[in-house]
mmCIF file of C-alpha atoms and ligand atoms in Angstrom:
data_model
loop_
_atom_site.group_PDB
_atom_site.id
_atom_site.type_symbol
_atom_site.label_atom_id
_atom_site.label_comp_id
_atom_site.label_asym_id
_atom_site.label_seq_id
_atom_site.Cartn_x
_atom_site.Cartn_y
_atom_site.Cartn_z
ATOM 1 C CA UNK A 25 87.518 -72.245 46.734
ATOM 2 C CA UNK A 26 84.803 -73.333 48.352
ATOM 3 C CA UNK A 27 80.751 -73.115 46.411
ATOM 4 C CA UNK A 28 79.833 -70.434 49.070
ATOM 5 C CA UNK A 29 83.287 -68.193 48.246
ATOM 6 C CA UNK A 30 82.168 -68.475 44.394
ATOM 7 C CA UNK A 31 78.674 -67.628 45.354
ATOM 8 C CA UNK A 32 79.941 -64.231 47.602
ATOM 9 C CA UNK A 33 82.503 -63.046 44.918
ATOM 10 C CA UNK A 34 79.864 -62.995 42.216
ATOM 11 C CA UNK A 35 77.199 -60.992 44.595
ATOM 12 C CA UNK A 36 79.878 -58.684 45.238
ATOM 13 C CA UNK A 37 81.144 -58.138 41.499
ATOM 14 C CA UNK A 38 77.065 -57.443 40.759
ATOM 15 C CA UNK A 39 76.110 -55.379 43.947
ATOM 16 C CA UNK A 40 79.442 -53.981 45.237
ATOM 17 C CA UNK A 41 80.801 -54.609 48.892
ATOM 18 C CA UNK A 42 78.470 -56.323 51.155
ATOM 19 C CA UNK A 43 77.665 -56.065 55.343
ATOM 20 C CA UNK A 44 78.947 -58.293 57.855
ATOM 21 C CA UNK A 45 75.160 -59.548 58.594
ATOM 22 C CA UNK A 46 74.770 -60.082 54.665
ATOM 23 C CA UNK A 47 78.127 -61.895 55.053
ATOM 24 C CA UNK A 48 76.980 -64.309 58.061
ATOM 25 C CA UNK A 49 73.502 -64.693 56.768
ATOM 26 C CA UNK A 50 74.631 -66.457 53.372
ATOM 27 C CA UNK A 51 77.447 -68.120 55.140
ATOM 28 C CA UNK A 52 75.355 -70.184 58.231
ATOM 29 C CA UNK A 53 72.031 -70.362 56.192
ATOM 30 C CA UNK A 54 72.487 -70.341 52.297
ATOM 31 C CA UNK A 55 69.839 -72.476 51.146
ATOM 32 C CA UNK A 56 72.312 -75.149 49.620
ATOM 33 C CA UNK A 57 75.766 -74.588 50.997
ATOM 34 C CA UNK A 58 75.320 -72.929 54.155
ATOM 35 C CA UNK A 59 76.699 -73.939 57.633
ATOM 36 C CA UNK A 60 73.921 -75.145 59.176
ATOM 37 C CA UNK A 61 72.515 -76.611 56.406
ATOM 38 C CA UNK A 62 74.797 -78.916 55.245
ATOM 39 C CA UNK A 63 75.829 -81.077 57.562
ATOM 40 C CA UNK A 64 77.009 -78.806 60.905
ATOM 41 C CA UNK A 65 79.232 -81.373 62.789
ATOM 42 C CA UNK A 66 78.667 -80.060 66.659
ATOM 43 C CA UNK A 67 79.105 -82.139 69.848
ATOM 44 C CA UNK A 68 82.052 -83.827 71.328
ATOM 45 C CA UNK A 69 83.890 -84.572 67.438
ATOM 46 C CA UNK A 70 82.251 -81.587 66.242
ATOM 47 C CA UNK A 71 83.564 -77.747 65.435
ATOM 48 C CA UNK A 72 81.995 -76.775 68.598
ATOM 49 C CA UNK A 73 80.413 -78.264 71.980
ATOM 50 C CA UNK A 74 77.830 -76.140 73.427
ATOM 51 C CA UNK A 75 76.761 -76.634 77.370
ATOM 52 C CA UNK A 76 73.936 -79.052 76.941
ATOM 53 C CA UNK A 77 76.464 -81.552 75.023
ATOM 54 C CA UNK A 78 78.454 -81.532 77.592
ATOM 55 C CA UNK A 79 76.102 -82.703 80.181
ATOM 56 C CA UNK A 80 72.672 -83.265 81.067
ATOM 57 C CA UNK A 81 73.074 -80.858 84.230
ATOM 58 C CA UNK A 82 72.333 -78.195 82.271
ATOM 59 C CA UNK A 83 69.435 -79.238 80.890
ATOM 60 C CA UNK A 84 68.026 -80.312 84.040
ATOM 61 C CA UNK A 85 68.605 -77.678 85.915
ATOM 62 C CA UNK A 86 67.101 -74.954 82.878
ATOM 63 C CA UNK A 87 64.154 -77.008 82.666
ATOM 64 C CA UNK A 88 63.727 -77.090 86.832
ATOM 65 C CA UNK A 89 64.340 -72.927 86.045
ATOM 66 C CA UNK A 90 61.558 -72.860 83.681
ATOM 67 C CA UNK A 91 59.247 -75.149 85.486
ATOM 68 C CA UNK A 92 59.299 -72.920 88.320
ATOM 69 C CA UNK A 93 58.622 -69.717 86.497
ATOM 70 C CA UNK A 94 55.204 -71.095 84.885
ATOM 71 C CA UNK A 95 54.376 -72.589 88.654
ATOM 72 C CA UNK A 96 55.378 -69.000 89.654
ATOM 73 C CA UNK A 97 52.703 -67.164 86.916
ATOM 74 C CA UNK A 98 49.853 -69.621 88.078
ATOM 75 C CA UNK A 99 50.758 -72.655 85.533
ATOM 76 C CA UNK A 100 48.921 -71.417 82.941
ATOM 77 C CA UNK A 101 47.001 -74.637 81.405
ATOM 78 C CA UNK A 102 48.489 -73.635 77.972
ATOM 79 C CA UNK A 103 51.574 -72.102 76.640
ATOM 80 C CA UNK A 104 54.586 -72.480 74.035
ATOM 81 C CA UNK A 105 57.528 -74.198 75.474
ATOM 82 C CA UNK A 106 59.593 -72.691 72.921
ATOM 83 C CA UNK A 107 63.166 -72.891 72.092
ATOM 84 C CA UNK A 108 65.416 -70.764 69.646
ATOM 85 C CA UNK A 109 68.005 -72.583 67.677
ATOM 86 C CA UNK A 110 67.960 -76.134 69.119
ATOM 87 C CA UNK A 111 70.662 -77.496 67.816
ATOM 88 C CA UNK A 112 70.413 -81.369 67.946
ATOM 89 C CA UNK A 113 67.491 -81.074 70.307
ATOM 90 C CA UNK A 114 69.723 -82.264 73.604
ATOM 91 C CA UNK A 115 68.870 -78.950 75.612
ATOM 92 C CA UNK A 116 65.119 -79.658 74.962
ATOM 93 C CA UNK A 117 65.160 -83.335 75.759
ATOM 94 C CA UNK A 118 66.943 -82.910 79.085
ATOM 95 C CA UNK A 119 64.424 -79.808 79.851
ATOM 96 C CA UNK A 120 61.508 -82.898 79.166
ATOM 97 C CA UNK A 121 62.351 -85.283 80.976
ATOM 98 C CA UNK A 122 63.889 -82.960 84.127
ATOM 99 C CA UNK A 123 60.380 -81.818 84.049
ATOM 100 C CA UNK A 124 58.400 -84.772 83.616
ATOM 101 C CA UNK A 125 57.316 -85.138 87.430
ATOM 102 C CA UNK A 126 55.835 -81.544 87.563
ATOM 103 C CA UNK A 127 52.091 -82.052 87.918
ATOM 104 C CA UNK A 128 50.227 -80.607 84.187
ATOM 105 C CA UNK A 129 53.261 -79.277 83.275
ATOM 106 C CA UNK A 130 53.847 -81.724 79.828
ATOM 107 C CA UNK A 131 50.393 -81.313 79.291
ATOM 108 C CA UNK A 132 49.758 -77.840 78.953
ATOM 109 C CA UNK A 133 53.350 -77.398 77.584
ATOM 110 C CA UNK A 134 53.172 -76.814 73.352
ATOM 111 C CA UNK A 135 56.372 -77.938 72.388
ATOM 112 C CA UNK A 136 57.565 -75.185 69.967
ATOM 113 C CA UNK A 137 61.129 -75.258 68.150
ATOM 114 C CA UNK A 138 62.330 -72.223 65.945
ATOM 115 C CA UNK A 139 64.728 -73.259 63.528
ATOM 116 C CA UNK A 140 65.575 -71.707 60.326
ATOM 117 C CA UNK A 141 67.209 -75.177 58.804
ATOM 118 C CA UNK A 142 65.774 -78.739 57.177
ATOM 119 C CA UNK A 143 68.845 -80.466 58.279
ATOM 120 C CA UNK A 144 68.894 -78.838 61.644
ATOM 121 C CA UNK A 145 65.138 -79.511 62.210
ATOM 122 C CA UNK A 146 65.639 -83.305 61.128
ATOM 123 C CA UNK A 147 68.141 -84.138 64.053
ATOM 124 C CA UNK A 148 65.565 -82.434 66.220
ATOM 125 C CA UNK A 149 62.780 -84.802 65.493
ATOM 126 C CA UNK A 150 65.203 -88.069 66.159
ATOM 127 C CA UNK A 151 66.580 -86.214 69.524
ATOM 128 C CA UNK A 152 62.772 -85.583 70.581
ATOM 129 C CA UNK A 153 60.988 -88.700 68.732
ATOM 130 C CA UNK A 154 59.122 -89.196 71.816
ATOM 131 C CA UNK A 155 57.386 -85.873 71.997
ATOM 132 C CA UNK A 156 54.908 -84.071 69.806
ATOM 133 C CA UNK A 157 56.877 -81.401 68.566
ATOM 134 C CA UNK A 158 55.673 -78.337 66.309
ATOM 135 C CA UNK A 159 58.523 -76.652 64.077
ATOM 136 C CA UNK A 160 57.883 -72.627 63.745
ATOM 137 C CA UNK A 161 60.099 -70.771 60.803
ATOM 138 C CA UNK A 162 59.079 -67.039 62.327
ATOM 139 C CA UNK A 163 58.049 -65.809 65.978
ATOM 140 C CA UNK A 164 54.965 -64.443 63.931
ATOM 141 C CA UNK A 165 53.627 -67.976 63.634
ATOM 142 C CA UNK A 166 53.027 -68.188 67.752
ATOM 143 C CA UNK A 167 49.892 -68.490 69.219
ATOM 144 C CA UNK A 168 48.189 -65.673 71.528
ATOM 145 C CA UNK A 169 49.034 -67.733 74.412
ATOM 146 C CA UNK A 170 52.324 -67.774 77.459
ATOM 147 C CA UNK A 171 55.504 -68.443 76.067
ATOM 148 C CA UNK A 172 58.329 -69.616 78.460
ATOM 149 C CA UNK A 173 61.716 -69.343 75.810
ATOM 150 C CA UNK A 174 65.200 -70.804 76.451
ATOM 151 C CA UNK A 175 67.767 -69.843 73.963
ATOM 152 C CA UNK A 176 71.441 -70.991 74.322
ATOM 153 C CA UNK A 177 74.123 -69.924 71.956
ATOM 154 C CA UNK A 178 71.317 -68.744 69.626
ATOM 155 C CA UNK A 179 72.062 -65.358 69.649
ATOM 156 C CA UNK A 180 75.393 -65.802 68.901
ATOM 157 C CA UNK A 181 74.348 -67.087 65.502
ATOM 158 C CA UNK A 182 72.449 -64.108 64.302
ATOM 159 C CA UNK A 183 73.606 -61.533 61.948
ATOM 160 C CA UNK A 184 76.133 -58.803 63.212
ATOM 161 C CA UNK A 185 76.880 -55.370 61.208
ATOM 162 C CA UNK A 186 80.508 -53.750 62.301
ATOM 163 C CA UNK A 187 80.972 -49.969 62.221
ATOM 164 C CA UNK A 188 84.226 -48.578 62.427
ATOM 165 C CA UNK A 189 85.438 -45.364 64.061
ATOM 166 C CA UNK A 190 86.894 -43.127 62.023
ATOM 167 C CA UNK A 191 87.848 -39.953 64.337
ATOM 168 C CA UNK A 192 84.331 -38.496 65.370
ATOM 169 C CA UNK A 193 82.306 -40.882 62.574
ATOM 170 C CA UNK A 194 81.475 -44.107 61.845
ATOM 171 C CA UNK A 195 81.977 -46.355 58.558
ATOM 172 C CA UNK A 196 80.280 -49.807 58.153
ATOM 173 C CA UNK A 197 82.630 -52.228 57.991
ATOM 174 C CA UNK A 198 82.227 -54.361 54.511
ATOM 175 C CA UNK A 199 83.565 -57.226 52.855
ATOM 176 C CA UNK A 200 85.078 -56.648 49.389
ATOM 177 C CA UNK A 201 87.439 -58.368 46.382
ATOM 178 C CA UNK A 202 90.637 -57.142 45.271
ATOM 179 C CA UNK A 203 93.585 -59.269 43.517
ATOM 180 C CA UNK A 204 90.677 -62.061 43.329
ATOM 181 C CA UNK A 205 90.849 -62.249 47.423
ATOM 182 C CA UNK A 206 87.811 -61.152 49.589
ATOM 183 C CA UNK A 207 89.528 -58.441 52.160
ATOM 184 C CA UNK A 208 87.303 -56.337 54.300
ATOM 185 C CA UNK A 209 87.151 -52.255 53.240
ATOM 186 C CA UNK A 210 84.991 -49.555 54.932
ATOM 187 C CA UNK A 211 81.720 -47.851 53.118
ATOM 188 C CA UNK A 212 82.213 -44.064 51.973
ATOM 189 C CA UNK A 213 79.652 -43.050 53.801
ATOM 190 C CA UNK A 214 79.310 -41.935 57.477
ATOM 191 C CA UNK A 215 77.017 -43.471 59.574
ATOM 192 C CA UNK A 216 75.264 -41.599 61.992
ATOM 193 C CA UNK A 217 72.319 -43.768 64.089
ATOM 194 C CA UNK A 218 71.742 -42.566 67.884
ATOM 195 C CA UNK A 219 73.434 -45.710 68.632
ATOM 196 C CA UNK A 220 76.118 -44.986 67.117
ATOM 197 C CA UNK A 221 75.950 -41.637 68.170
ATOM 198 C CA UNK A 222 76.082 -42.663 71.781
ATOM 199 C CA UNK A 223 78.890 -44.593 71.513
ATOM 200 C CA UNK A 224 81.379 -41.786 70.690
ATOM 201 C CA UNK A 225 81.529 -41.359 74.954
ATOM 202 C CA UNK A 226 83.329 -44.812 74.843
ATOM 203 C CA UNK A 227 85.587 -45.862 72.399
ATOM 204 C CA UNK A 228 88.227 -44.322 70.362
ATOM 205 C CA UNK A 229 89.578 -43.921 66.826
ATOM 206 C CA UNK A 230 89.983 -46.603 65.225
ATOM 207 C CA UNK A 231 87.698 -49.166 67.486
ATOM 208 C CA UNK A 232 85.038 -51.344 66.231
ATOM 209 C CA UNK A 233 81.597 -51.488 67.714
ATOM 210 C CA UNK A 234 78.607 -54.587 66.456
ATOM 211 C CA UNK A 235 75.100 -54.391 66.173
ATOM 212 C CA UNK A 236 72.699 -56.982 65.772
ATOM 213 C CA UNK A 237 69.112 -56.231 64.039
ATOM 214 C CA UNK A 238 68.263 -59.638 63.842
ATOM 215 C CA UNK A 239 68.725 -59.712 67.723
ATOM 216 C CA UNK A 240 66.554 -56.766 68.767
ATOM 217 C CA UNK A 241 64.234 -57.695 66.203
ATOM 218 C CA UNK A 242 63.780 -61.133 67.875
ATOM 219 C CA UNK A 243 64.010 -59.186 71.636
ATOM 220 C CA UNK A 244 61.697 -57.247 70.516
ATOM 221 C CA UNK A 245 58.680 -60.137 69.431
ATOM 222 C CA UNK A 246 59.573 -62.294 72.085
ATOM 223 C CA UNK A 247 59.336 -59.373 74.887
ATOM 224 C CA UNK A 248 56.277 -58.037 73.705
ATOM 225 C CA UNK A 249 54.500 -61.309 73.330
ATOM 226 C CA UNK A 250 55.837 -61.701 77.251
ATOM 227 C CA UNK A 251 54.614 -58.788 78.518
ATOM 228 C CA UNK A 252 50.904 -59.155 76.853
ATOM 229 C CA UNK A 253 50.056 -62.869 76.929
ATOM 230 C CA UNK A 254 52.150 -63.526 80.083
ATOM 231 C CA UNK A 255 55.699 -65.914 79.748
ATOM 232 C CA UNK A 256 59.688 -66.099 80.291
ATOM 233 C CA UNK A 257 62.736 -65.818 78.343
ATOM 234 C CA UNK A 258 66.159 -67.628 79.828
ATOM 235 C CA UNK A 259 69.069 -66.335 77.501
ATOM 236 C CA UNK A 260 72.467 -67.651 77.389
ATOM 237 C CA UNK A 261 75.259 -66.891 75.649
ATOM 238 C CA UNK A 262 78.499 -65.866 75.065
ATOM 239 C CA UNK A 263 79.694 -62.160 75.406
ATOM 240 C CA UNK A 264 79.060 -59.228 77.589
ATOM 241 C CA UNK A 265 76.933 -56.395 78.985
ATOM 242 C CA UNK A 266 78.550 -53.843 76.105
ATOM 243 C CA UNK A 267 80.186 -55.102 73.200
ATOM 244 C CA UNK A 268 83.519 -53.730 71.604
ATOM 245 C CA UNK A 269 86.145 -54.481 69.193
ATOM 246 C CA UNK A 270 85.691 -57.117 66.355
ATOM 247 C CA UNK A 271 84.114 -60.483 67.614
ATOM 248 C CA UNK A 272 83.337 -61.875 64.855
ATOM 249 C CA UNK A 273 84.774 -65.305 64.215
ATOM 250 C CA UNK A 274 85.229 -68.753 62.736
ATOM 251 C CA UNK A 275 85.671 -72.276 63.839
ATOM 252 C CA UNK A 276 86.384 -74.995 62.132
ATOM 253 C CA UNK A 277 87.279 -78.464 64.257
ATOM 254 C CA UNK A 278 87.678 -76.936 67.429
ATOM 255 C CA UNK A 279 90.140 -74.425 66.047
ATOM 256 C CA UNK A 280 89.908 -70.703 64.996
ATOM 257 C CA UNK A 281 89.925 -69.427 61.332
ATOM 258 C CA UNK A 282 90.117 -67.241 59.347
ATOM 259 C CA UNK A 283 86.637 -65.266 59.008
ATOM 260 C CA UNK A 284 86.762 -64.961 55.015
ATOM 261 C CA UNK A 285 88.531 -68.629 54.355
ATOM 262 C CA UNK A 286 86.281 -71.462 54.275
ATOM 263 C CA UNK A 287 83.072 -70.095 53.985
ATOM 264 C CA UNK A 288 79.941 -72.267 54.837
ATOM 265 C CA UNK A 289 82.830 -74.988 56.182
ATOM 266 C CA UNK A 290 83.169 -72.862 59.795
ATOM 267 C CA UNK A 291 80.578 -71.851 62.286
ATOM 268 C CA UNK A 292 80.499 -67.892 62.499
ATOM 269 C CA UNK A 293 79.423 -66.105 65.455
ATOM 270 C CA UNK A 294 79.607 -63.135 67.138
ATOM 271 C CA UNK A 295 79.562 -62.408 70.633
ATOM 272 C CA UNK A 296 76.247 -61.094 72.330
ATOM 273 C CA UNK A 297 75.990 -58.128 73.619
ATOM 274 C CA UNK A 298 73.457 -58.132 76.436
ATOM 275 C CA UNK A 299 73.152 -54.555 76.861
ATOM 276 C CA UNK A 300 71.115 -54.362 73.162
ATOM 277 C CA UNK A 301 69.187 -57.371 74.833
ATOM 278 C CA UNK A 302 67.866 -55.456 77.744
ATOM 279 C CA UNK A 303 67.473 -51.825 75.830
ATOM 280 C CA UNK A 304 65.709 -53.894 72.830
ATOM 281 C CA UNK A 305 62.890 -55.326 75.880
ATOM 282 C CA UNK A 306 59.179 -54.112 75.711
ATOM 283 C CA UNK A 307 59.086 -56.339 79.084
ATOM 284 C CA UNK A 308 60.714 -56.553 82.670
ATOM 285 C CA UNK A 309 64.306 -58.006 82.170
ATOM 286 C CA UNK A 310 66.780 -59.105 84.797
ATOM 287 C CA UNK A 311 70.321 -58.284 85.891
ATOM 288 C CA UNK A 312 73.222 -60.340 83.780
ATOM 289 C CA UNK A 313 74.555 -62.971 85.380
ATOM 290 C CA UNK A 314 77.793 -65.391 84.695
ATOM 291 C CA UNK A 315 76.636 -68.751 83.683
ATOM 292 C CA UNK A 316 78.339 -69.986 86.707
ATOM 293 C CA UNK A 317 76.465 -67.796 89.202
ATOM 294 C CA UNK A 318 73.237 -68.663 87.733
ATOM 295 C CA UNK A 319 74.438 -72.219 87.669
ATOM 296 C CA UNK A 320 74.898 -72.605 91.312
ATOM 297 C CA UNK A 321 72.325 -70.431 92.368
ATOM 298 C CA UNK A 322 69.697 -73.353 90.576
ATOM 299 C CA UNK A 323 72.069 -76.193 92.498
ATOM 300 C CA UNK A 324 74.467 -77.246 90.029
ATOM 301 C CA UNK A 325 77.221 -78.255 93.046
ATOM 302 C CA UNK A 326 74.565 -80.502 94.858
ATOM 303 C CA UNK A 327 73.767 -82.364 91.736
ATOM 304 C CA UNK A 328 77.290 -82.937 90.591
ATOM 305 C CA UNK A 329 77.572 -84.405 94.269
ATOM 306 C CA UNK A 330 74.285 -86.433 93.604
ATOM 307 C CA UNK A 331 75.393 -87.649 89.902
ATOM 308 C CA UNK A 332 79.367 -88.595 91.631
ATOM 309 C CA UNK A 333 77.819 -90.664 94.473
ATOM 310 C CA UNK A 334 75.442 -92.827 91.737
ATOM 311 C CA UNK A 335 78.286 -92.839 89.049
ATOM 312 C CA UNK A 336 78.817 -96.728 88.438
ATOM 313 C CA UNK A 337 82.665 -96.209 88.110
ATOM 314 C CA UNK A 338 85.588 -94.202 88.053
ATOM 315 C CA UNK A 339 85.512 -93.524 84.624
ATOM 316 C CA UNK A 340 82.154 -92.070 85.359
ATOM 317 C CA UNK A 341 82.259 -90.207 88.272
ATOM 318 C CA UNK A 342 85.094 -88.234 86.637
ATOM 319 C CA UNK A 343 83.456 -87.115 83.184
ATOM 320 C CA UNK A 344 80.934 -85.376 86.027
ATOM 321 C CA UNK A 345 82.995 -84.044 87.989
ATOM 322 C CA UNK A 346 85.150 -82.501 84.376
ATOM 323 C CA UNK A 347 81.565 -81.360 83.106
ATOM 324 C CA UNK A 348 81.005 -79.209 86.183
ATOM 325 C CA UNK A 349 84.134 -77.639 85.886
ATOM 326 C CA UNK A 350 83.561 -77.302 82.112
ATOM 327 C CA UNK A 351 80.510 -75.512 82.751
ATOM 328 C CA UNK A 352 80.921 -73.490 85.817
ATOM 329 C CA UNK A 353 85.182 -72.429 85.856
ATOM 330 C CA UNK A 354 86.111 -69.532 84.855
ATOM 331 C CA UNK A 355 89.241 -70.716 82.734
ATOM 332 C CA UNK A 356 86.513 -72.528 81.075
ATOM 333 C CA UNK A 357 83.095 -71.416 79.955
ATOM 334 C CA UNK A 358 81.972 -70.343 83.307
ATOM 335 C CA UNK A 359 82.653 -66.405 82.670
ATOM 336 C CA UNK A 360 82.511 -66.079 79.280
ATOM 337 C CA UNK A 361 78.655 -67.048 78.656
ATOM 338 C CA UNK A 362 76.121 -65.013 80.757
ATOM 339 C CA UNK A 363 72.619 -65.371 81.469
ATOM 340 C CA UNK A 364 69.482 -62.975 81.422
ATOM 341 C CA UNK A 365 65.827 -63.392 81.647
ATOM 342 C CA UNK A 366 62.653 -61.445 80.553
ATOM 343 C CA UNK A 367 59.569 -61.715 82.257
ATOM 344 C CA UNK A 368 56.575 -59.581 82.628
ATOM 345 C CA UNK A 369 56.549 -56.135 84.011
ATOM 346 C CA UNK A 370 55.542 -56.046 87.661
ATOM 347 C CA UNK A 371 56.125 -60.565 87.581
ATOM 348 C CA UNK A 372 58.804 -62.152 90.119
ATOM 349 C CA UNK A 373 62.237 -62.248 89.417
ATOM 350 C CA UNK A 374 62.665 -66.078 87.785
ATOM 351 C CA UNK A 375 64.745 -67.991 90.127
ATOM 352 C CA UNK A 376 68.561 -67.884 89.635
ATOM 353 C CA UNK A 377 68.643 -63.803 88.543
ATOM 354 C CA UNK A 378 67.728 -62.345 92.177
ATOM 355 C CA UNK A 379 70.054 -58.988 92.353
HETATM 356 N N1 SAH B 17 71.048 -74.330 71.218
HETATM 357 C C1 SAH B 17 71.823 -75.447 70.720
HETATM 358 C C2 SAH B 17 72.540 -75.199 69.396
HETATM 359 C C3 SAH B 17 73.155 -73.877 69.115
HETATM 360 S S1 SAH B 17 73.748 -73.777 67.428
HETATM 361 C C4 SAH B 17 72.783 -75.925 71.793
HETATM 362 O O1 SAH B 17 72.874 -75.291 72.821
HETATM 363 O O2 SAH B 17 73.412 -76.971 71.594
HETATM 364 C C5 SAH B 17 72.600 -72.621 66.709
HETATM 365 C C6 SAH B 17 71.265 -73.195 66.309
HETATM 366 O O3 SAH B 17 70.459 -72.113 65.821
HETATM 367 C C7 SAH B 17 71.279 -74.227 65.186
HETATM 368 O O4 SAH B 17 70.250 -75.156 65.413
HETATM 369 C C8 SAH B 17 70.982 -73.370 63.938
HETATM 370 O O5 SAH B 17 70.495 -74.131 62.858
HETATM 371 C C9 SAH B 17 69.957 -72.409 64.503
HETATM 372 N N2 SAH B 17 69.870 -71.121 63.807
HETATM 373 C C10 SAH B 17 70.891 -70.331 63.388
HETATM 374 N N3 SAH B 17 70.408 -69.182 62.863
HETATM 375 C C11 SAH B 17 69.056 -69.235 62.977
HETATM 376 C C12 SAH B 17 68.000 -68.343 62.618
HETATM 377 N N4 SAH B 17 68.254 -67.172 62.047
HETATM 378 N N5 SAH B 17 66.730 -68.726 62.882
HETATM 379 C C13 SAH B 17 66.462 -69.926 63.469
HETATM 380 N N6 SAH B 17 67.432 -70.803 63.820
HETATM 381 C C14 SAH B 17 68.706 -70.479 63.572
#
């Protein structure tokens, strides 16, 4: 049993069942024993690789992305160069120094990192050593001033709650004890938001369907703070325009687990529905993409060529030409993760999400 399962069992003997979000909440950020704040192994001999640890392509080509959308809203002299959930800070250090060359770009750019955890925060600050960096705990804390946003696999991270259908209702879906094992149960009583509501038209007894609060809560900040002081938001993640059925899972070393084993040992996440993204905006928001149509649209085949020609060796020219496919194929994570911007009402589609 792991700290976190003793923790959990005892809230649930005191309060009775608890959410999903609850659930994920204490399990990726408990002060002491949660996943991403003890010591989250991610990268290549990590749980999990994420795009920007697999090559500095993406990077460079977000940070060209970005670059163009503040040339493209008149380079505004300041603004937050912000990013949600960095991770160890790779995505933001290839953005840098991909956009080094742009003329007053660096120096108007407030380098802005949201991050809800110490240890998280502390492999930022070696990754981006360098730069001056400001650490933000709440969107609240931003200034009244542009904001262009990236956010990979951040989303992904935040708190879910499941409903189940239960012929023309819906139960929350909660996690429980029983013969000293957590199990998951539903709540006695019927649910009945429009959401919810609207969902009937789709789905059938018995199917699950996820909503994120945390998510449209967060949509909902960083589009209105778009559409007044002027910005961008480049979003990418894993999941699809409408979400159903349970997505909810664990991963520990590169291999699924069980969602209620382990606990604050495996990365949780759920996978994004977009579709809450774009209702959730008080701004102009794009079509969805595939990650691997918005990576070739920004160029990603010419620089693999670029990166193979240079490659010292072998050896070399093949881990690029094995990224590329990582990140653009569809067996791999080209399909799976999508892309979608915000940008101000009545502003120009950013480059890369043209219809
Ligand atoms: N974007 C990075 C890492 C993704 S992992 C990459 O592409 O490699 C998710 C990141 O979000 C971690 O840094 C984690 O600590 C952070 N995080 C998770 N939940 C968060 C929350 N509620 N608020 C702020 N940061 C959070």
């Amino acid at each position: 049993m792991t700290p976190l399962d003793r923790i959990i069992r005892e809230r649930i003997a005191l309060d009775g069942p608890m959410r999903v979000s609850d659930f994920m909440q204490i399990c990726l950020l408990h002060p002491e024993h949660g996943y991403y704040v003890k010591n989250p192994a991610f990268g290549v001999q990590g749980d999990f690789i994420t795009a920007p640890e697999i090559s500095q392509m993406f990077g460079e080509l977000l940070g060209l992305c970005l670059a163009q959308a503040w040339m493209d809203q008149g380079a505004p002299e300041v603004f937050h160069l912000l990013e949600l959930g960095p991770g160890r800070g790779t995505l933001m250090s290839d953005i840098l120094r991909a956009t080094r060359s742009v003329p007053g770009l660096h120096r108007a750019a407030d380098i802005t990192l949201l991050e809800a955890s110490d240890t998280m925060q502390k492999r930022q600050q070696h990754t981006l050593s360098g730069y001056q960096v400001k650490w933000i705990s709440s969107l609240d804390e931003l200034a009244e001033k542009p904001i262009f946003v990236v956010a990979n696999e951040f989303f992904d991270a935040l708190p879910i709650r499941q409903y189940v259908r239960v012929g023309d209702v819906w139960h929350e879906r909660l996690i429980g004890a029983q013969d000293n094992q957590l199990c998951f149960g539903l709540s006695p009583v019927a649910q009945t938001a429009d959401y919810l509501q609207t969902r009937l038209d789709d789905t059938q007894h018995g199917d699950i369907v996820e909503v994120s609060e945390a998510t449209q809560s967060v949509i909902g900040q960083l589009s209105e703070h778009i559409q007044t002081h002027g910005g961008y938001a480049l979003i990418i993640d894993y999941g699809d325009w409408t979400s159903k059925g349970d997505t909810l899972q664990a991963v520990v070393d590169h291999q699924y687990s069980n969602v209620l084993h382990s606990l604050g040992d495996a990365d949780l996440t759920a996978h994004v529905d977009f579709e809450q993204i774009a209702t959730a905006c008080h701004c102009a928001v794009s079509k969805m993409c595939t990650q691997q149509d918005l990576l070739e649209r920004l160029g990603i085949s010419h620089r693999t060529q670029t990166l193979v020609s240079s490659a010292a060796n072998e050896a070399q020219k093949n881990d690029v030409i094995s990224a590329y496919r990582r990140l653009t194929h569809e067996e791999e994570m080209g399909t799976l993760f999508k892309a979608i911007s915000l940008f101000p009402q009545n502003g120009p589609c950013p480059t890369g999400f043209e219809a």
